[in-house]
């Protein structure tokens, strides 16, 4: 008997969209925590300030790394 994937069963597009949106939200939350952690370390030394552009750059880099890890795990090692 041939095994079927979720998309071949039919009418499960909503489930797939929900799973993808949950993965994006989790990646955003993890990236936000990492960015605040980096910000606290950066500002603890010599009284430096963490600018908005540095914040968004750190957030973007963290999101890209989370995306790479998620693609590696979901794509099959």
Short mmCIF file of C-alpha atoms in Angstrom, two decimals:
data_model
loop_
_atom_site.label_atom_id
_atom_site.label_comp_id
_atom_site.label_asym_id
_atom_site.label_seq_id
_atom_site.Cartn_x
_atom_site.Cartn_y
_atom_site.Cartn_z
CA UNK A 1 0.00 0.00 0.00
CA UNK A 2 1.29 3.44 -0.91
CA UNK A 3 1.73 5.91 1.95
CA UNK A 4 0.22 9.38 1.58
CA UNK A 5 1.60 12.72 2.74
CA UNK A 6 -0.55 15.40 4.38
CA UNK A 7 -0.95 17.36 1.15
CA UNK A 8 -2.04 14.30 -0.84
CA UNK A 9 -4.87 13.47 1.56
CA UNK A 10 -6.70 16.63 0.51
CA UNK A 11 -8.15 19.76 2.08
CA UNK A 12 -5.42 20.11 4.69
CA UNK A 13 -4.02 23.41 3.41
CA UNK A 14 -5.26 25.16 6.55
CA UNK A 15 -3.36 22.75 8.76
CA UNK A 16 -0.15 23.28 6.79
CA UNK A 17 -0.61 27.08 6.94
CA UNK A 18 -1.17 26.87 10.71
CA UNK A 19 1.98 24.79 11.22
CA UNK A 20 4.04 27.23 9.15
CA UNK A 21 2.64 30.25 11.01
CA UNK A 22 3.39 28.63 14.38
CA UNK A 23 6.98 28.01 13.25
CA UNK A 24 7.33 31.67 12.20
CA UNK A 25 5.91 32.95 15.50
CA UNK A 26 8.22 30.69 17.53
CA UNK A 27 11.22 31.87 15.47
CA UNK A 28 10.25 35.51 16.09
CA UNK A 29 9.94 34.96 19.85
CA UNK A 30 13.27 33.11 20.05
CA UNK A 31 14.96 35.83 17.98
CA UNK A 32 13.52 38.53 20.23
CA UNK A 33 14.91 36.81 23.34
CA UNK A 34 18.32 36.38 21.71
CA UNK A 35 18.34 40.04 20.63
CA UNK A 36 17.51 41.29 24.12
CA UNK A 37 20.20 39.01 25.55
CA UNK A 38 22.78 40.41 23.10
CA UNK A 39 21.57 43.95 23.86
CA UNK A 40 22.01 43.47 27.60
CA UNK A 41 25.54 42.10 27.13
CA UNK A 42 26.48 44.93 24.71
CA UNK A 43 25.19 47.69 27.00
CA UNK A 44 26.80 46.23 30.12
CA UNK A 45 30.30 47.06 28.86
CA UNK A 46 31.60 50.65 28.93
CA UNK A 47 28.13 52.24 28.97
CA UNK A 48 27.57 51.76 25.23
CA UNK A 49 24.13 52.16 23.66
CA UNK A 50 22.45 49.63 21.37
CA UNK A 51 20.95 51.57 18.44
CA UNK A 52 17.75 50.67 16.61
CA UNK A 53 19.66 49.63 13.50
CA UNK A 54 21.84 47.30 15.59
CA UNK A 55 18.69 45.89 17.20
CA UNK A 56 17.04 45.12 13.85
CA UNK A 57 20.27 43.76 12.35
CA UNK A 58 20.70 41.42 15.32
CA UNK A 59 17.04 40.38 15.06
CA UNK A 60 17.40 39.68 11.33
CA UNK A 61 20.58 37.64 11.76
CA UNK A 62 18.97 35.66 14.56
CA UNK A 63 15.87 35.02 12.40
CA UNK A 64 18.04 33.83 9.52
CA UNK A 65 19.89 31.42 11.82
CA UNK A 66 16.57 30.14 13.21
CA UNK A 67 15.35 29.64 9.64
CA UNK A 68 18.46 27.70 8.71
CA UNK A 69 18.13 25.45 11.75
CA UNK A 70 14.42 24.89 11.12
CA UNK A 71 15.06 24.11 7.46
CA UNK A 72 17.77 21.67 8.41
CA UNK A 73 15.53 19.91 10.94
CA UNK A 74 12.34 19.91 8.85
CA UNK A 75 14.14 19.11 5.60
CA UNK A 76 15.68 16.02 7.03
CA UNK A 77 19.21 15.76 8.22
#
